Short mmCIF file of C-alpha atoms in Angstrom, two decimals:
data_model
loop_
_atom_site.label_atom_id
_atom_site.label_comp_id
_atom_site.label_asym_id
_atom_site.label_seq_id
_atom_site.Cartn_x
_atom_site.Cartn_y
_atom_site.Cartn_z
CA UNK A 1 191.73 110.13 66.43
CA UNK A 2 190.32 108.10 68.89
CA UNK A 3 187.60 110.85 69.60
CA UNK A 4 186.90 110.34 65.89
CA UNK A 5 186.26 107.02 65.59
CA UNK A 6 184.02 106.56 68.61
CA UNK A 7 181.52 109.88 67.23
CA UNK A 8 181.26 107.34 63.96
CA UNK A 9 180.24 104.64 65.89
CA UNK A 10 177.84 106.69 67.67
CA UNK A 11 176.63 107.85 64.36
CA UNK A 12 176.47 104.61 62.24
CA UNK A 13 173.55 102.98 63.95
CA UNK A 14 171.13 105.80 64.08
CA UNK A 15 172.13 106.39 60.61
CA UNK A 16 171.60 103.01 59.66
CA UNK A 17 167.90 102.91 61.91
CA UNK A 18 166.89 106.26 59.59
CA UNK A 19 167.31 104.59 56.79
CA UNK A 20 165.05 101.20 57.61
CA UNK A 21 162.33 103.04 59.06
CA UNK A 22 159.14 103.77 57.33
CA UNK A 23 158.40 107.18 55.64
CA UNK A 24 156.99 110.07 57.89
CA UNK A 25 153.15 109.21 57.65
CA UNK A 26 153.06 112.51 56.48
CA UNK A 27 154.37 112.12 53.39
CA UNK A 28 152.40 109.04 52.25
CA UNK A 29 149.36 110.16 49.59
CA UNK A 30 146.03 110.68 51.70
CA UNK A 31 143.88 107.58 51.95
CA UNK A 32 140.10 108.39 50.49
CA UNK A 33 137.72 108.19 53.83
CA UNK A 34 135.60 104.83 53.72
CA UNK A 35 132.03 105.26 52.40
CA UNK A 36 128.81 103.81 54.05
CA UNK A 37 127.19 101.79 51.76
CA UNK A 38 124.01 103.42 50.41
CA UNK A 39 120.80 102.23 52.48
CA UNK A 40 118.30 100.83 49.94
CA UNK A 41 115.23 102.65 49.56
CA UNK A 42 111.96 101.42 48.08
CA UNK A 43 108.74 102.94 46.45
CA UNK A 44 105.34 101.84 47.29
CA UNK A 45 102.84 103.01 44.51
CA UNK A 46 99.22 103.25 46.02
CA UNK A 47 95.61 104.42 44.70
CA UNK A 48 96.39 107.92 46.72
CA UNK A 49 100.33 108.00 45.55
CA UNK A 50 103.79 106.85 45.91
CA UNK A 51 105.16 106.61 49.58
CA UNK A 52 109.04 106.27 49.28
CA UNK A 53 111.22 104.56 52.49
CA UNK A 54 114.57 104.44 53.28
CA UNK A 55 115.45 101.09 55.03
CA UNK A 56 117.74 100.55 58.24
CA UNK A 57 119.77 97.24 57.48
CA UNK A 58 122.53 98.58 59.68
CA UNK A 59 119.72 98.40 62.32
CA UNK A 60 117.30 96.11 60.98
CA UNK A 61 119.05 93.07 58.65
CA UNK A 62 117.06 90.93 59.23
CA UNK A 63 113.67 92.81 58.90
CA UNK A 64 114.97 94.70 56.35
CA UNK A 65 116.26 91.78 54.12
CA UNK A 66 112.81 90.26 54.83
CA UNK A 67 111.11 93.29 53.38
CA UNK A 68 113.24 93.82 50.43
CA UNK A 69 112.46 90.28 49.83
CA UNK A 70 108.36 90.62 49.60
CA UNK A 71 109.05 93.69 47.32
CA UNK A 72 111.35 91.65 45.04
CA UNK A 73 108.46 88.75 45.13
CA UNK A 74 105.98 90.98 44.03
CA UNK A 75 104.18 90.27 47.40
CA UNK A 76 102.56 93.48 48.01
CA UNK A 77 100.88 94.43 44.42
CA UNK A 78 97.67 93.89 44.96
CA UNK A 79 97.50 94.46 48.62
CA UNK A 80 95.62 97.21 50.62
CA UNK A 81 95.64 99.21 53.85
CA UNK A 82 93.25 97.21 56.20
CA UNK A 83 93.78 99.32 59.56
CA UNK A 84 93.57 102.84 60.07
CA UNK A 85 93.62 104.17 63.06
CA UNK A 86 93.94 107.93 63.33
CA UNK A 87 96.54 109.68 65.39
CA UNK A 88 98.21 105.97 66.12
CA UNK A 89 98.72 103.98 62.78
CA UNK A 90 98.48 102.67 59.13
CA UNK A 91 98.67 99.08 58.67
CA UNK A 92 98.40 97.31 56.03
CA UNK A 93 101.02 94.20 54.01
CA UNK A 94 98.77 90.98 53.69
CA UNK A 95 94.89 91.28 52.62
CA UNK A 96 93.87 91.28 49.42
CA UNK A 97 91.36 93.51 48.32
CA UNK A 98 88.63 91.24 49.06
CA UNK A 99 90.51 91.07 52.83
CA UNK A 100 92.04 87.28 51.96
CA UNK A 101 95.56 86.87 53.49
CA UNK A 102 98.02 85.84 50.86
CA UNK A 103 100.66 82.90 51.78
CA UNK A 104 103.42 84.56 53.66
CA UNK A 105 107.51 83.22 54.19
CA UNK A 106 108.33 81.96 57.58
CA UNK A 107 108.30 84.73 60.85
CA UNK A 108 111.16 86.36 61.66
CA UNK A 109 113.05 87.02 64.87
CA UNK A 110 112.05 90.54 66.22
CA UNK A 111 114.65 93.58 66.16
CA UNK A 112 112.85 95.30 68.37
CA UNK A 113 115.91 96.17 70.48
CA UNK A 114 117.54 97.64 67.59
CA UNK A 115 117.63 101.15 69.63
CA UNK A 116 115.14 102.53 66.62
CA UNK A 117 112.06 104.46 68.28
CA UNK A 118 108.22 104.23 66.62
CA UNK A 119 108.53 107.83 66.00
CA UNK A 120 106.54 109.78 63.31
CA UNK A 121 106.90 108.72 59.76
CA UNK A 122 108.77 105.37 60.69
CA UNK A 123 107.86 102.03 59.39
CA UNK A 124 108.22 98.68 61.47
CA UNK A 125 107.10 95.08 62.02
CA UNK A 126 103.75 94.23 62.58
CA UNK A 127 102.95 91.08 64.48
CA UNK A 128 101.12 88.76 66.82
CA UNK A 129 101.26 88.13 70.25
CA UNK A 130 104.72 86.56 69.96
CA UNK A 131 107.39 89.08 69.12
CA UNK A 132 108.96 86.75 66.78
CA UNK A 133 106.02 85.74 64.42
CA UNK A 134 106.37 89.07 61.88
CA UNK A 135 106.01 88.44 58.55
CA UNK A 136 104.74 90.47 55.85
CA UNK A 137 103.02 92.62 57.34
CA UNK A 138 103.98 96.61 58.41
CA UNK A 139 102.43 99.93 59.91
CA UNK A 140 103.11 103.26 59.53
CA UNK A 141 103.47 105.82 62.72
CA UNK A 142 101.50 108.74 62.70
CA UNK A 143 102.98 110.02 65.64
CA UNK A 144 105.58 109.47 67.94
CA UNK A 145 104.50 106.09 69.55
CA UNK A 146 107.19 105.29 71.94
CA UNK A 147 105.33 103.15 73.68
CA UNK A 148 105.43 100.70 70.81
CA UNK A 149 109.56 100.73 71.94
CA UNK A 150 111.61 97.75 72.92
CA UNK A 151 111.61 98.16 77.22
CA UNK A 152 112.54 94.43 77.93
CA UNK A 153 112.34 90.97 76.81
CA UNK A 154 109.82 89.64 79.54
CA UNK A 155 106.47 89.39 76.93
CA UNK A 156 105.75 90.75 74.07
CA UNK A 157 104.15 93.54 75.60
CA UNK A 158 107.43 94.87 76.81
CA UNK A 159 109.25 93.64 73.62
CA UNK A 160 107.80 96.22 71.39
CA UNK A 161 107.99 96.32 67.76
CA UNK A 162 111.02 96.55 65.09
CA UNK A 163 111.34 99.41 63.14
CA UNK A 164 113.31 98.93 59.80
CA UNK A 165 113.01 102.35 57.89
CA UNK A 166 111.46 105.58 57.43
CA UNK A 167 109.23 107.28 55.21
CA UNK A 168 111.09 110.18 53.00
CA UNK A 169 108.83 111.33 50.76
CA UNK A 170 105.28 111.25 50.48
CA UNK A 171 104.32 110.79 54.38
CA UNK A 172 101.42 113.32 53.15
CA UNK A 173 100.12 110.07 51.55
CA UNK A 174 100.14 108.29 54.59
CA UNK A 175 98.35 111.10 56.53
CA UNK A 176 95.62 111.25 53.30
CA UNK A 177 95.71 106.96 54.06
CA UNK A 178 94.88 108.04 58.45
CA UNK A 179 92.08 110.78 57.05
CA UNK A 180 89.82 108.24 55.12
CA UNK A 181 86.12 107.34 57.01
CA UNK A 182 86.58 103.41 58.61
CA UNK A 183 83.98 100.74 58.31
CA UNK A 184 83.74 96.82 59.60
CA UNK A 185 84.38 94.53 56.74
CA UNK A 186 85.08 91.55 55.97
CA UNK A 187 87.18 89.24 58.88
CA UNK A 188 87.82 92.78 60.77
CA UNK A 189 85.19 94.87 63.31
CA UNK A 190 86.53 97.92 62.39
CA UNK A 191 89.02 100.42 61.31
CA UNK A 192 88.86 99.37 57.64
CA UNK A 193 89.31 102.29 55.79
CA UNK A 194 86.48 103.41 53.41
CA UNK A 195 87.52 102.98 50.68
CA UNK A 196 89.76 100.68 50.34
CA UNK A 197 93.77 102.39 49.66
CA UNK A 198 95.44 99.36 47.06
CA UNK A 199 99.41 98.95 46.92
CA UNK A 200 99.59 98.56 43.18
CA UNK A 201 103.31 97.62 43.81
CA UNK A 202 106.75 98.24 44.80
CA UNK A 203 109.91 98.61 43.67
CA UNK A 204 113.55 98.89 44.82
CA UNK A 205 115.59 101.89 43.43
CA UNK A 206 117.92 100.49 41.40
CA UNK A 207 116.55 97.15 41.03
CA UNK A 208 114.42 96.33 37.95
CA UNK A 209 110.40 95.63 39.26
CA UNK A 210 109.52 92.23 39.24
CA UNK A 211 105.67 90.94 38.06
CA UNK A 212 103.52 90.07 40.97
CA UNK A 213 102.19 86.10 40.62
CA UNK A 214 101.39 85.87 44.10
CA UNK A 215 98.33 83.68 45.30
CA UNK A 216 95.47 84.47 48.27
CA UNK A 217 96.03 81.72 50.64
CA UNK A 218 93.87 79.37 51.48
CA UNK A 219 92.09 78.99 54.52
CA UNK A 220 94.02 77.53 57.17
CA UNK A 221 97.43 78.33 55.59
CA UNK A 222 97.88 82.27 56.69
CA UNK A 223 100.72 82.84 59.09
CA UNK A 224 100.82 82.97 62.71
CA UNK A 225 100.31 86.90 61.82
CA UNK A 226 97.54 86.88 60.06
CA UNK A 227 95.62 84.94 62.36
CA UNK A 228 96.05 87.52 64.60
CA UNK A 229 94.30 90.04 62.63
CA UNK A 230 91.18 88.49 62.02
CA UNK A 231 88.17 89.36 63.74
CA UNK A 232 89.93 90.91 66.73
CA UNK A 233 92.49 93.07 65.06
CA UNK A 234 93.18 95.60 68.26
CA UNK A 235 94.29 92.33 69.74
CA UNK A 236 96.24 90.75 67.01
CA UNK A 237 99.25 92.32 64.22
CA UNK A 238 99.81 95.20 64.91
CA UNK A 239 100.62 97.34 68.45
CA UNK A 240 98.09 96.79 71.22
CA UNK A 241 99.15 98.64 73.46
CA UNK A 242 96.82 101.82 72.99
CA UNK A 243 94.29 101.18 74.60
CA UNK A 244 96.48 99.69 77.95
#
């Protein structure tokens, strides 16, 4: 009897510990995996065609939000390409086509060290001499340009410049952008192409387009970026480090 009692005691408290512990994870219902948000994408009708980009805000937030915001403004109808260099870059974001530099928003910090290379087909910041004075203004790779990469924060040499997105369809566009003859004109000694390739607007998939009722700026006002790209544009916006 004795024997008896003491195997219930042993019993009772594991039996009593199986009943307040959870269920086997096993046998709860399977958990649907988390999904990644969508990455925006955006469409950029020009005289030669539509060039659509996916956009890196995972990366990029801040460049990207910046972007999507110009393209929600209506910045860019009405804009052109007004660098071309082939076998390096396509350029274009702020000039009018009478090359006037539209009012831009304030610069924003550079992503640069995002870990996001200048390879073919990507799309980044343009800029001045300061890494952290982009603004509207973006280029297009034409080939893998890792020297444009992020290698330190000691000048903006070194800094590099932030890609926010790649192109995904119509990069043959681009290419027929690189292929056109280049002339000086207007503020710019060169690499203009001839003639002139017009963003006729943008739009975000998904969102509805927005009318464009931007304004050229007026002299004086353009951003520290488009200063940059006036009559010395190798020097100014966009990368300069091809030639050093």
């Amino acid at each position: 009897m004795k024997a008896f009692l003491l195997s219930l005691l042993l019993i009772a408290p594991s039996t009593l510990l199986a009943q307040k512990a959870p269920k086997d994870a096993s046998t709860a219902p399977p958990q649907a995996p988390a999904q990644e948000a969508p990455r925006p994408e955006v469409v950029m009708h020009t005289s030669l065609g539509d060039i659509t980009l996916e956009l890196y805000p995972d990366k990029s937030p801040k460049s990207v939000a910046n972007f999507l915001q110009y393209v929600r403004d209506g910045f860019y109808a009405g804009t052109v390409f007004h660098r071309v260099i082939p076998g390096y870059l396509v350029q274009g974001g702020l000039y009018t086509r009478d090359l006037q530099p539209r009012r831009t928003r304030p610069a924003i910090a550079s992503e640069a060290d995002n870990g996001l290379s200048n390879v073919r087909g990507t799309i980044a910041v343009a800029r001045g001499a300061d890494p952290n004075s982009g603004t509207s203004q973006f280029f297009f790779n034409l080939v893998d340009n890792r020297r444009l990469d992020f290698v330190g924060s000691q000048s903006g040499l070194t800094w590099g410049y932030a890609v926010f997105g790649k192109v995904i369809k119509g990069m043959d566009v681009v290419d027929r952008i690189a292929s056109l003859p280049t002339r000086a004109q207007g503020p710019f000694a060169g690499d203009v192409p001839n003639p002139l390739v017009v963003i006729t607007g943008a739009d975000i998939v998904g969102e509805a387009a927005k009318s464009d009722d931007t304004q050229p700026a007026t002299a004086g006002s353009a951003a520290p970026a488009a200063k940059a790209a006036t009559s010395k544009p190798k020097k100014g916006v966009a990368p300069t480090r091809r030639h050093g």
